[in-house]
């Protein structure tokens, strides 16, 4: 999937075609997903690693740690 990490926050919100998923540490997320974090609000997943997500929130980008159970 194409990464939109060069787009600004307002541009990402304008292009948003899906509802934000409530963030939990045990769910899977993919580049391009919108999440809703309890503390940080709505964010856009810019990159996904085995146990980390790079997410752009309105105020700044953050790396979130998550655990996916298989």
Short mmCIF file of N, CA and C in Angstrom, two decimals:
data_model
loop_
_atom_site.label_atom_id
_atom_site.label_comp_id
_atom_site.label_asym_id
_atom_site.label_seq_id
_atom_site.Cartn_x
_atom_site.Cartn_y
_atom_site.Cartn_z
N UNK A 1 0.84 -1.18 0.00
CA UNK A 1 0.00 0.00 0.00
C UNK A 1 0.88 1.24 0.00
N UNK A 2 0.49 2.23 -0.73
CA UNK A 2 1.25 3.48 -0.80
C UNK A 2 1.19 4.21 0.53
N UNK A 3 2.37 4.64 0.99
CA UNK A 3 2.42 5.40 2.23
C UNK A 3 2.12 6.86 1.94
N UNK A 4 1.29 7.46 2.75
CA UNK A 4 0.94 8.87 2.61
C UNK A 4 1.67 9.71 3.66
N UNK A 5 2.90 9.34 4.00
CA UNK A 5 3.57 10.03 5.09
C UNK A 5 4.04 11.43 4.72
N UNK A 6 3.91 11.84 3.47
CA UNK A 6 4.28 13.20 3.09
C UNK A 6 3.08 14.14 3.12
N UNK A 7 1.90 13.60 3.33
CA UNK A 7 0.71 14.43 3.41
C UNK A 7 0.60 15.06 4.79
N UNK A 8 0.01 16.22 4.85
CA UNK A 8 -0.21 16.90 6.12
C UNK A 8 -1.42 16.30 6.82
N UNK A 9 -1.56 16.61 8.10
CA UNK A 9 -2.70 16.12 8.87
C UNK A 9 -4.04 16.51 8.21
N UNK A 10 -4.26 17.78 7.83
CA UNK A 10 -5.54 18.13 7.19
C UNK A 10 -5.77 17.37 5.88
N UNK A 11 -4.71 17.14 5.10
CA UNK A 11 -4.85 16.39 3.85
C UNK A 11 -5.25 14.94 4.13
N UNK A 12 -4.64 14.33 5.14
CA UNK A 12 -4.99 12.95 5.49
C UNK A 12 -6.43 12.85 5.95
N UNK A 13 -6.89 13.82 6.73
CA UNK A 13 -8.27 13.79 7.21
C UNK A 13 -9.26 14.03 6.06
N UNK A 14 -8.88 14.82 5.07
CA UNK A 14 -9.74 15.04 3.90
C UNK A 14 -9.86 13.78 3.08
N UNK A 15 -8.78 13.01 2.98
CA UNK A 15 -8.77 11.78 2.18
C UNK A 15 -9.32 10.57 2.94
N UNK A 16 -9.64 10.74 4.19
CA UNK A 16 -10.12 9.64 5.04
C UNK A 16 -11.42 9.07 4.49
N UNK A 17 -11.39 7.78 4.14
CA UNK A 17 -12.56 7.10 3.59
C UNK A 17 -13.10 6.03 4.53
N UNK A 18 -12.51 5.88 5.68
CA UNK A 18 -12.92 4.84 6.62
C UNK A 18 -13.04 5.42 8.02
N UNK A 19 -13.84 4.77 8.83
CA UNK A 19 -13.94 5.17 10.24
C UNK A 19 -12.68 4.70 10.97
N UNK A 20 -12.27 5.47 11.94
CA UNK A 20 -11.11 5.10 12.74
C UNK A 20 -11.46 3.91 13.63
N UNK A 21 -10.56 2.93 13.66
CA UNK A 21 -10.73 1.76 14.52
C UNK A 21 -10.23 2.11 15.92
N UNK A 22 -10.94 1.68 16.93
CA UNK A 22 -10.48 1.90 18.30
C UNK A 22 -9.18 1.12 18.51
N UNK A 23 -8.14 1.81 18.97
CA UNK A 23 -6.83 1.19 19.14
C UNK A 23 -6.81 0.29 20.37
N UNK A 24 -6.35 -0.92 20.17
CA UNK A 24 -6.05 -1.84 21.27
C UNK A 24 -4.68 -2.45 20.99
N UNK A 25 -3.97 -2.81 22.01
CA UNK A 25 -2.62 -3.35 21.82
C UNK A 25 -2.63 -4.75 21.22
N UNK A 26 -3.78 -5.41 21.20
CA UNK A 26 -3.83 -6.79 20.70
C UNK A 26 -4.42 -6.92 19.30
N UNK A 27 -4.76 -5.82 18.65
CA UNK A 27 -5.32 -5.87 17.30
C UNK A 27 -4.25 -5.63 16.25
N UNK A 28 -4.51 -6.06 15.02
CA UNK A 28 -3.59 -5.84 13.90
C UNK A 28 -3.97 -4.57 13.16
N UNK A 29 -2.97 -3.82 12.75
CA UNK A 29 -3.19 -2.59 11.99
C UNK A 29 -2.24 -2.57 10.81
N UNK A 30 -2.65 -1.90 9.76
CA UNK A 30 -1.88 -1.87 8.53
C UNK A 30 -1.65 -0.43 8.09
N UNK A 31 -0.63 -0.22 7.28
CA UNK A 31 -0.37 1.10 6.73
C UNK A 31 -1.63 1.59 6.03
N UNK A 32 -2.03 2.80 6.35
CA UNK A 32 -3.24 3.38 5.76
C UNK A 32 -4.45 3.31 6.66
N UNK A 33 -4.37 2.52 7.74
CA UNK A 33 -5.48 2.46 8.69
C UNK A 33 -5.56 3.75 9.50
N UNK A 34 -6.76 4.10 9.89
CA UNK A 34 -6.99 5.19 10.83
C UNK A 34 -7.36 4.55 12.15
N UNK A 35 -6.73 5.00 13.23
CA UNK A 35 -7.03 4.46 14.54
C UNK A 35 -7.48 5.58 15.47
N UNK A 36 -8.20 5.19 16.51
CA UNK A 36 -8.61 6.15 17.54
C UNK A 36 -7.98 5.71 18.85
N UNK A 37 -7.01 6.48 19.31
CA UNK A 37 -6.28 6.17 20.53
C UNK A 37 -6.92 6.90 21.70
N UNK A 38 -7.03 6.24 22.83
CA UNK A 38 -7.69 6.80 24.01
C UNK A 38 -7.06 8.11 24.46
N UNK A 39 -5.76 8.23 24.38
CA UNK A 39 -5.07 9.45 24.84
C UNK A 39 -4.74 10.44 23.73
N UNK A 40 -4.40 9.93 22.54
CA UNK A 40 -3.89 10.79 21.48
C UNK A 40 -4.91 11.17 20.42
N UNK A 41 -6.06 10.52 20.42
CA UNK A 41 -7.10 10.83 19.43
C UNK A 41 -6.93 10.03 18.15
N UNK A 42 -7.43 10.57 17.04
CA UNK A 42 -7.39 9.88 15.76
C UNK A 42 -5.99 9.99 15.17
N UNK A 43 -5.52 8.87 14.61
CA UNK A 43 -4.20 8.83 14.00
C UNK A 43 -4.21 8.03 12.72
N UNK A 44 -3.20 8.25 11.90
CA UNK A 44 -3.04 7.56 10.63
C UNK A 44 -1.79 6.69 10.70
N UNK A 45 -1.94 5.38 10.42
CA UNK A 45 -0.81 4.45 10.48
C UNK A 45 0.08 4.68 9.26
N UNK A 46 1.30 5.16 9.52
CA UNK A 46 2.25 5.44 8.45
C UNK A 46 3.16 4.26 8.15
N UNK A 47 3.46 3.47 9.16
CA UNK A 47 4.33 2.31 8.97
C UNK A 47 4.01 1.29 10.05
N UNK A 48 4.22 0.02 9.72
CA UNK A 48 3.90 -1.05 10.64
C UNK A 48 5.07 -2.02 10.69
N UNK A 49 5.49 -2.36 11.90
CA UNK A 49 6.57 -3.31 12.12
C UNK A 49 6.00 -4.47 12.92
N UNK A 50 6.83 -5.43 13.29
CA UNK A 50 6.33 -6.61 14.00
C UNK A 50 5.58 -6.26 15.27
N UNK A 51 6.08 -5.33 16.06
CA UNK A 51 5.38 -4.98 17.30
C UNK A 51 5.28 -3.47 17.52
N UNK A 52 5.46 -2.70 16.45
CA UNK A 52 5.39 -1.24 16.57
C UNK A 52 4.63 -0.64 15.40
N UNK A 53 4.00 0.48 15.66
CA UNK A 53 3.32 1.24 14.61
C UNK A 53 3.83 2.67 14.64
N UNK A 54 4.12 3.22 13.48
CA UNK A 54 4.39 4.65 13.38
C UNK A 54 3.07 5.30 12.99
N UNK A 55 2.57 6.16 13.87
CA UNK A 55 1.24 6.76 13.68
C UNK A 55 1.36 8.28 13.72
N UNK A 56 0.74 8.94 12.75
CA UNK A 56 0.68 10.39 12.73
C UNK A 56 -0.62 10.83 13.39
N UNK A 57 -0.49 11.55 14.49
CA UNK A 57 -1.64 12.15 15.17
C UNK A 57 -1.67 13.63 14.84
N UNK A 58 -2.72 14.31 15.22
CA UNK A 58 -2.86 15.72 14.87
C UNK A 58 -1.69 16.55 15.39
N UNK A 59 -1.21 16.25 16.60
CA UNK A 59 -0.15 17.07 17.18
C UNK A 59 1.26 16.65 16.76
N UNK A 60 1.48 15.33 16.55
CA UNK A 60 2.80 14.85 16.13
C UNK A 60 2.76 13.36 15.84
N UNK A 61 3.84 12.85 15.25
CA UNK A 61 3.97 11.42 14.98
C UNK A 61 4.46 10.72 16.24
N UNK A 62 3.96 9.51 16.43
CA UNK A 62 4.36 8.71 17.59
C UNK A 62 4.57 7.26 17.16
N UNK A 63 5.41 6.56 17.91
CA UNK A 63 5.58 5.12 17.71
C UNK A 63 4.85 4.43 18.84
N UNK A 64 3.92 3.56 18.47
CA UNK A 64 3.13 2.81 19.46
C UNK A 64 3.60 1.37 19.46
N UNK A 65 3.69 0.79 20.63
CA UNK A 65 4.04 -0.62 20.77
C UNK A 65 2.75 -1.41 20.91
N UNK A 66 2.65 -2.50 20.17
CA UNK A 66 1.46 -3.34 20.29
C UNK A 66 1.88 -4.80 20.21
N UNK A 67 1.02 -5.66 20.73
CA UNK A 67 1.29 -7.09 20.77
C UNK A 67 0.16 -7.80 20.06
N UNK A 68 0.48 -8.43 18.94
CA UNK A 68 -0.52 -9.18 18.20
C UNK A 68 -0.40 -10.64 18.61
N UNK A 69 -1.50 -11.21 19.06
CA UNK A 69 -1.52 -12.61 19.47
C UNK A 69 -1.88 -13.48 18.26
N UNK A 70 -1.08 -14.52 18.03
CA UNK A 70 -1.36 -15.44 16.91
C UNK A 70 -1.87 -16.74 17.44
#
